[in-house]
Coordinates of C-alpha atoms in Angstrom, one line a residue:
X1 CA 1.1 39.0 -34.3
X2 CA 2.8 41.9 -32.3
X3 CA 1.6 45.2 -33.6
X4 CA 3.9 48.2 -34.4
X5 CA 3.6 51.3 -32.3
X6 CA 3.4 54.6 -34.1
X7 CA 2.6 58.2 -33.2
X8 CA -0.2 60.3 -34.7
X9 CA -0.5 64.1 -34.4
X10 CA -4.3 64.2 -34.9
X11 CA -7.4 62.1 -35.1
X12 CA -10.6 62.2 -37.2
X13 CA -13.3 60.0 -35.9
X14 CA -16.5 58.5 -37.4
X15 CA -17.0 60.7 -40.4
X16 CA -15.5 62.7 -43.3
X17 CA -16.8 66.0 -42.0
X18 CA -16.0 67.1 -38.5
X19 CA -18.5 69.0 -36.4
X20 CA -16.2 69.5 -33.4
X21 CA -12.9 69.1 -31.7
X22 CA -11.7 67.6 -28.4
X23 CA -8.4 69.1 -27.3
X24 CA -6.3 67.9 -24.4
X25 CA -4.4 70.8 -23.1
X26 CA -4.0 73.0 -20.0
X27 CA -4.7 76.7 -19.7
X28 CA -3.0 79.1 -20.1
X29 CA -0.4 77.0 -22.1
X30 CA -2.8 76.3 -25.0
X31 CA -4.4 79.8 -25.1
X32 CA -2.2 81.1 -27.9
X33 CA -3.1 78.2 -30.1
X34 CA -6.8 78.6 -29.4
X35 CA -6.7 82.3 -30.1
X36 CA -4.9 81.7 -33.4
X37 CA -7.4 79.1 -34.6
X38 CA -10.7 80.3 -33.1
X39 CA -10.6 84.0 -32.2
X40 CA -13.9 85.7 -32.9
X41 CA -15.6 82.5 -34.1
X42 CA -17.4 81.1 -31.0
X43 CA -21.1 81.9 -30.5
X44 CA -21.6 80.6 -27.0
X45 CA -19.2 79.6 -24.2
X46 CA -20.2 77.4 -21.3
X47 CA -17.7 77.2 -18.4
X48 CA -18.1 74.8 -15.5
X49 CA -14.7 75.5 -13.8
X50 CA -13.4 74.3 -10.5
X51 CA -15.3 75.9 -7.6
X52 CA -12.3 76.4 -5.3
X53 CA -13.5 73.6 -3.0
X54 CA -10.0 72.7 -1.8
X55 CA -10.6 69.0 -2.8
X56 CA -9.2 66.6 -5.3
X57 CA -11.9 64.9 -7.4
X58 CA -11.7 61.3 -8.6
X59 CA -13.4 59.4 -11.2
X60 CA -14.7 55.8 -10.8
X61 CA -13.5 53.8 -13.8
X62 CA -15.0 50.3 -14.4
X63 CA -12.6 47.6 -15.4
X64 CA -13.6 45.1 -18.2
X65 CA -16.9 43.6 -19.1
X66 CA -17.6 42.5 -15.5
X67 CA -17.0 46.0 -14.2
X68 CA -19.7 47.3 -16.4
X69 CA -22.1 44.5 -15.7
X70 CA -21.7 44.4 -11.9
X71 CA -19.9 47.6 -11.0
X72 CA -16.9 45.7 -9.8
X73 CA -14.0 45.6 -10.3
X74 CA -13.4 49.4 -10.6
X75 CA -10.6 51.8 -9.7
X76 CA -10.6 55.5 -8.7
X77 CA -8.5 57.7 -10.8
X78 CA -7.8 61.4 -10.5
X79 CA -10.3 63.6 -12.5
X80 CA -9.1 67.1 -11.5
X81 CA -7.5 68.9 -8.7
X82 CA -9.4 71.8 -7.2
X83 CA -6.8 72.8 -4.6
X84 CA -5.2 76.3 -4.7
X85 CA -2.6 78.0 -2.6
X86 CA -5.0 80.9 -2.0
X87 CA -8.0 82.7 -3.5
X88 CA -5.7 85.0 -5.5
X89 CA -4.2 82.1 -7.4
X90 CA -7.7 80.8 -8.2
X91 CA -9.0 84.2 -9.4
X92 CA -5.9 84.7 -11.5
X93 CA -6.6 81.4 -13.3
X94 CA -10.2 82.5 -13.8
X95 CA -9.2 85.9 -15.1
X96 CA -7.0 84.3 -17.8
X97 CA -9.7 81.8 -18.7
X98 CA -12.5 84.4 -19.0
X99 CA -10.3 86.8 -21.0
X100 CA -9.5 83.9 -23.4
X101 CA -13.3 83.1 -23.6
X102 CA -14.0 86.7 -24.5
X103 CA -11.4 86.7 -27.2
X104 CA -12.8 83.5 -28.8
X105 CA -16.4 84.9 -28.9
X106 CA -18.1 86.5 -31.8
X107 CA -19.6 90.0 -31.4
X108 CA -23.0 88.3 -31.1
X109 CA -21.7 85.8 -28.6
X110 CA -22.8 85.0 -25.0
X111 CA -21.2 83.2 -22.1
X112 CA -22.6 81.1 -19.3
X113 CA -20.4 80.7 -16.2
X114 CA -21.5 77.9 -13.9
X115 CA -20.4 78.4 -10.2
X116 CA -21.7 78.0 -6.6
X117 CA -21.7 80.1 -3.5
X118 CA -18.0 79.8 -2.8
X119 CA -16.8 82.1 -5.6
X120 CA -20.0 83.6 -6.8
X121 CA -19.5 87.2 -5.5
X122 CA -15.9 87.3 -6.7
X123 CA -16.6 86.0 -10.1
X124 CA -19.6 88.2 -10.6
X125 CA -17.3 91.2 -10.2
X126 CA -14.7 89.7 -12.5
X127 CA -17.3 89.1 -15.2
X128 CA -18.4 92.7 -14.8
X129 CA -14.8 93.8 -15.3
X130 CA -14.1 91.6 -18.3
X131 CA -17.4 91.7 -20.2
X132 CA -18.9 95.0 -18.8
X133 CA -21.7 95.5 -16.3
X134 CA -24.0 96.6 -19.1
X135 CA -23.6 93.1 -20.7
X136 CA -24.9 91.2 -17.7
X137 CA -28.1 89.4 -18.7
X138 CA -29.1 87.0 -16.0
X139 CA -28.1 85.3 -12.7
X140 CA -29.7 81.9 -13.3
X141 CA -30.5 79.8 -10.3
X142 CA -30.3 76.0 -11.0
X143 CA -32.2 74.5 -8.1
X144 CA -32.1 70.8 -7.4
X145 CA -33.0 68.4 -4.6
X146 CA -30.0 66.1 -4.4
X147 CA -27.1 66.7 -2.1
X148 CA -26.2 66.5 1.5
X149 CA -28.2 67.5 4.6
X150 CA -27.0 70.4 6.7
X151 CA -27.5 70.7 10.4
X152 CA -25.9 74.1 11.2
X153 CA -27.3 76.0 8.2
X154 CA -30.0 75.6 5.5
X155 CA -29.0 72.9 2.9
X156 CA -27.3 74.3 -0.2
X157 CA -29.4 73.1 -3.1
X158 CA -28.6 75.3 -6.0
X159 CA -25.8 76.5 -8.3
X160 CA -25.6 79.9 -10.0
X161 CA -25.1 80.4 -13.8
X162 CA -24.0 83.9 -14.7
X163 CA -25.2 84.8 -18.2
X164 CA -23.3 87.7 -20.0
X165 CA -23.1 88.9 -23.6
X166 CA -20.0 90.2 -25.4
X167 CA -21.9 93.1 -26.9
X168 CA -25.5 94.5 -27.0
X169 CA -26.0 92.9 -30.4
X170 CA -26.0 89.4 -28.9
X171 CA -28.2 86.5 -30.1
X172 CA -30.8 85.0 -27.8
X173 CA -33.9 82.9 -28.6
X174 CA -36.2 82.3 -25.6
X175 CA -38.7 80.5 -27.9
X176 CA -36.1 77.9 -28.5
X177 CA -36.5 76.5 -24.9
X178 CA -40.2 75.9 -24.3
X179 CA -41.0 74.0 -21.1
X180 CA -44.0 72.1 -19.8
X181 CA -46.8 74.1 -18.2
X182 CA -47.0 73.1 -14.5
X183 CA -50.2 72.9 -12.4
X184 CA -48.4 74.5 -9.4
X185 CA -47.8 77.7 -11.3
X186 CA -51.4 78.2 -12.4
X187 CA -53.5 76.7 -9.5
X188 CA -54.6 80.2 -8.4
X189 CA -56.1 80.9 -11.9
X190 CA -59.6 80.3 -13.1
X191 CA -60.0 77.5 -15.6
X192 CA -62.3 78.0 -18.6
X193 CA -62.9 77.1 -22.2
X194 CA -63.3 79.7 -25.0
X195 CA -65.8 79.7 -27.8
X196 CA -63.4 77.6 -30.0
X197 CA -63.1 74.9 -27.4
X198 CA -59.5 75.9 -26.2
X199 CA -58.9 75.5 -22.5
X200 CA -57.2 78.3 -20.7
X201 CA -56.4 79.8 -17.3
X202 CA -57.2 83.4 -16.5
X203 CA -56.5 86.0 -13.9
X204 CA -57.8 89.6 -13.4
X205 CA -55.3 92.4 -12.8
X206 CA -56.2 96.1 -12.7
X207 CA -59.6 95.3 -14.2
X208 CA -58.1 93.4 -17.2
X209 CA -58.3 89.7 -17.9
X210 CA -55.1 87.8 -18.8
X211 CA -55.5 84.5 -20.5
X212 CA -52.9 81.7 -20.6
X213 CA -53.9 78.9 -23.0
X214 CA -53.0 75.3 -22.1
X215 CA -51.8 74.6 -25.7
X216 CA -49.4 77.5 -25.8
X217 CA -45.8 77.0 -24.8
X218 CA -44.3 78.6 -21.7
X219 CA -40.7 79.5 -21.2
X220 CA -38.3 79.3 -18.2
X221 CA -37.5 82.3 -16.0
X222 CA -34.2 82.7 -14.2
X223 CA -34.9 79.9 -11.7
X224 CA -34.5 76.5 -13.3
X225 CA -36.0 73.9 -11.0
X226 CA -37.2 71.5 -13.7
X227 CA -33.8 70.1 -14.6
X228 CA -32.8 67.3 -12.2
X229 CA -29.3 66.8 -10.9
X230 CA -27.9 63.5 -12.0
X231 CA -28.9 60.7 -9.6
X232 CA -26.5 57.9 -8.7
X233 CA -28.0 55.4 -11.1
X234 CA -28.8 57.8 -13.9
X235 CA -27.9 56.1 -17.3
X236 CA -26.0 59.3 -18.3
X237 CA -23.5 58.8 -15.5
X238 CA -19.9 58.2 -16.6
X239 CA -18.2 58.1 -13.1
X240 CA -17.1 61.7 -13.4
X241 CA -18.0 63.2 -10.1
X242 CA -19.2 66.7 -11.1
X243 CA -21.0 65.7 -14.3
X244 CA -23.8 67.9 -15.5
X245 CA -27.0 66.6 -17.1
X246 CA -27.4 66.8 -20.9
X247 CA -30.8 68.6 -20.5
X248 CA -29.2 71.5 -18.7
X249 CA -26.7 72.0 -21.6
X250 CA -29.4 71.5 -24.2
X251 CA -31.3 74.5 -22.7
X252 CA -28.2 76.7 -22.7
X253 CA -27.2 75.7 -26.3
X254 CA -30.7 76.0 -27.7
X255 CA -31.4 79.5 -26.4
X256 CA -28.1 81.0 -27.4
X257 CA -27.1 79.4 -30.7
X258 CA -28.4 78.5 -34.1
X259 CA -27.7 75.3 -36.1
X260 CA -24.1 75.2 -37.2
X261 CA -22.9 77.7 -34.6
X262 CA -19.7 76.9 -32.6
X263 CA -20.1 76.1 -28.8
X264 CA -17.0 76.2 -26.6
X265 CA -16.2 74.6 -23.2
X266 CA -12.8 75.2 -21.7
X267 CA -13.4 72.8 -18.8
X268 CA -14.9 70.0 -20.8
X269 CA -14.9 67.4 -18.0
X270 CA -17.1 64.4 -19.0
X271 CA -18.0 66.0 -22.4
X272 CA -21.7 67.0 -21.8
X273 CA -21.3 70.2 -23.7
X274 CA -20.0 68.3 -26.8
X275 CA -22.8 65.8 -26.6
X276 CA -25.5 68.4 -26.3
X277 CA -24.1 70.6 -29.0
X278 CA -23.6 67.8 -31.5
X279 CA -27.1 66.4 -30.8
X280 CA -28.6 69.8 -31.6
X281 CA -26.7 70.3 -34.8
X282 CA -24.1 72.7 -33.5
X283 CA -20.3 72.5 -33.7
X284 CA -18.2 72.2 -30.6
X285 CA -14.8 73.1 -29.2
X286 CA -14.0 71.3 -25.9
X287 CA -10.8 71.6 -24.0
X288 CA -9.6 69.8 -20.9
X289 CA -6.2 68.9 -19.4
X290 CA -7.1 65.4 -18.3
X291 CA -6.7 62.4 -20.7
X292 CA -9.6 60.8 -18.9
X293 CA -11.9 63.7 -19.7
X294 CA -11.0 63.5 -23.4
X295 CA -11.5 59.7 -23.4
X296 CA -14.9 60.0 -21.7
X297 CA -16.1 62.7 -24.1
X298 CA -14.9 60.6 -27.1
X299 CA -16.8 57.5 -25.8
X300 CA -20.0 59.5 -25.4
X301 CA -19.7 61.0 -28.9
X302 CA -19.0 57.6 -30.4
X303 CA -22.4 56.2 -29.6
X304 CA -26.0 57.0 -28.7
X305 CA -27.5 55.5 -25.6
X306 CA -28.7 52.7 -27.7
X307 CA -25.2 51.9 -28.9
X308 CA -25.5 53.1 -32.5
X309 CA -22.9 55.5 -34.0
X310 CA -23.9 59.1 -34.3
X311 CA -24.0 60.6 -37.8
X312 CA -21.1 63.0 -37.6
X313 CA -17.3 63.1 -37.3
X314 CA -15.2 64.8 -34.7
X315 CA -11.5 65.6 -34.2
X316 CA -9.2 64.8 -31.3
X317 CA -5.9 66.4 -30.4
X318 CA -4.2 64.6 -27.5
X319 CA -0.7 63.4 -26.6
X320 CA 0.1 59.8 -27.5
X321 CA 0.7 57.3 -24.7
X322 CA 4.2 55.9 -24.3
X323 CA 5.5 52.9 -26.3
X324 CA 5.4 50.6 -23.2
X325 CA 2.7 48.1 -24.1
X326 CA 2.6 44.7 -25.7
X327 CA -0.2 44.7 -28.3
X328 CA -1.2 41.9 -30.6
X329 CA -3.5 42.9 -33.5
X330 CA -3.9 41.6 -37.1
X331 CA -5.7 42.6 -40.2
X332 CA -7.1 40.4 -42.9
X333 CA -7.5 42.2 -46.3
X334 CA -10.3 41.3 -48.7
X335 CA -11.4 42.8 -52.0
X336 CA -13.6 45.6 -50.5
X337 CA -13.0 45.4 -46.8
X338 CA -10.6 44.7 -44.0
X339 CA -11.3 42.6 -40.9
X340 CA -9.2 43.8 -37.9
X341 CA -8.7 41.7 -34.8
X342 CA -7.5 43.0 -31.4
X343 CA -6.0 40.1 -29.5
X344 CA -3.9 41.3 -26.6
X345 CA -3.1 44.4 -24.6
X346 CA -0.6 44.3 -21.8
X347 CA 1.7 46.7 -20.0
X348 CA 3.5 47.1 -16.7
X349 CA 0.5 49.1 -15.4
X350 CA -1.9 46.3 -16.2
X351 CA 0.3 43.7 -14.6
X352 CA 0.6 45.8 -11.4
X353 CA -3.1 46.3 -11.3
X354 CA -3.7 42.6 -11.9
X355 CA -5.7 43.2 -15.1
X356 CA -5.6 40.6 -17.8
X357 CA -6.7 40.1 -21.4
X358 CA -8.4 43.1 -22.9
X359 CA -9.9 44.3 -19.6
X360 CA -7.6 47.4 -19.5
X361 CA -9.0 48.5 -22.9
X362 CA -11.9 50.9 -22.6
X363 CA -12.3 51.6 -26.3
X364 CA -10.6 50.9 -29.5
X365 CA -11.1 51.8 -33.2
X366 CA -9.8 50.7 -36.5
X367 CA -9.0 53.0 -39.4
X368 CA -6.2 54.3 -41.6
X369 CA -3.1 56.5 -41.1
X370 CA -2.7 59.1 -43.7
X371 CA 0.6 61.0 -43.1
X372 CA 0.5 61.7 -39.3
X373 CA -3.3 61.8 -39.1
X374 CA -5.4 58.8 -38.0
X375 CA -8.9 58.4 -39.5
X376 CA -11.1 55.9 -37.8
X377 CA -13.8 53.9 -39.6
X378 CA -15.3 51.7 -36.9
X379 CA -15.2 51.9 -33.1
X380 CA -16.1 49.8 -30.1
X381 CA -16.5 51.2 -26.6
X382 CA -17.4 49.8 -23.3
X383 CA -20.5 51.2 -21.7
X384 CA -23.6 50.1 -19.7
X385 CA -25.2 49.3 -23.1
X386 CA -22.2 47.6 -24.6
X387 CA -20.0 46.2 -21.8
X388 CA -18.2 43.7 -24.0
X389 CA -15.7 45.1 -26.6
X390 CA -15.8 43.7 -30.1
X391 CA -12.8 41.4 -30.6
X392 CA -13.0 42.0 -34.4
X393 CA -14.4 44.7 -36.6
X394 CA -14.8 45.1 -40.4
X395 CA -14.0 48.3 -42.2
X396 CA -14.0 49.5 -45.8
X397 CA -10.8 49.7 -47.9
X398 CA -9.6 53.3 -47.9
X399 CA -6.4 55.1 -48.7
X400 CA -3.6 54.8 -46.1
X401 CA -2.1 52.2 -43.8
X402 CA -4.5 50.1 -41.7
X403 CA -4.2 51.1 -38.0
X404 CA -5.8 50.6 -34.6
X405 CA -6.2 53.1 -31.9
X406 CA -6.5 51.9 -28.3
X407 CA -7.7 53.9 -25.3
X408 CA -6.9 52.3 -22.0
X409 CA -8.8 52.7 -18.7
X410 CA -6.3 55.5 -17.7
X411 CA -7.3 57.5 -20.7
X412 CA -4.0 57.0 -22.6
X413 CA -4.4 56.7 -26.4
X414 CA -2.0 54.7 -28.5
X415 CA -1.8 53.7 -32.2
X416 CA -0.5 50.5 -33.7
X417 CA -0.1 49.0 -37.2
X418 CA -1.6 45.5 -37.0
X419 CA 0.2 42.6 -38.6
X420 CA -1.2 41.8 -42.1
X421 CA -2.6 38.3 -42.7
X422 CA -3.0 37.3 -46.4

């Protein structure tokens, strides 16, 4: 029953048509490839880079079904390293990244740079230099209540999002991001009802009455205090320490793009940009150097919170893991379908960690290899909604060799040809 290890150069998941790509690669090494493929085609860039904190960030990874049901066992794995020899090294990295982002953008494109107080002043000047002072649009304050309590200064409870355009012909749609009208913003106004029965608030200024109807939408300003930071038990949480909420990215994508536009994130992290873009009918290009980040993003794209597959496909380009595992898998052909069983996954790393059975498998899929491209048909992922992996899955008969893809808890992805059973 031992499966045969193979290498694949690319992956297509969950659909014939792809709406986006997840690429594992580090900058600036992959910059020439990105320019060759995507120069001048990105409508909006969102960047949530390292903040020059001087820390190494880990990700809490749950192990097996029990880990998802109870939170234990789990292991802490490196997510990304935010340690730099000095400020100059950090700013050199950001200069290269921002220049790449500008080159990928369309003439009508915009960019949102998400930072905090550490590098805000330096990066504002760098953005002025690369995109032009005249293309500055907003300094958005994302205010939240979570975080630590300071004793020697006021608690720091906000991030800054610098909003720039590539040119003066940029696209922006404020009406695409209506928000709820709050009582706090209108408690100084007079309430009334007009002759048609519509309720409104009014205020007099310079002898003129201004009316604000309750049934008319309102729109955010440059202080966003209505989007909550992710709480510890938020169902969106993946274990990625600096994960941003989907609602924040939905606002950014909705105001700056139209359906079918391409959204880019060069520090993809947990994949929130990809999830928001795909959910709004946009395409996405997400890049990260961490195999864990690509694995997390793929998991989130593979299913909705309810556990059902999303109605689109996406591509993955990531290095294959080493041929150092013992995998048992088998496929049972039928007239119009295949049934694929995943039986065993074991490696030196699993034995050292004391992990048995399939507990080291965080997700797996079954599909076909065509040339050096793997095309998945069905997938099973561990999550809070589906902590137990499927031991067997049924897929339609398609052209190519039946194949399984396994992503372990370390983010490594491997491909195997299962043994045929007739």
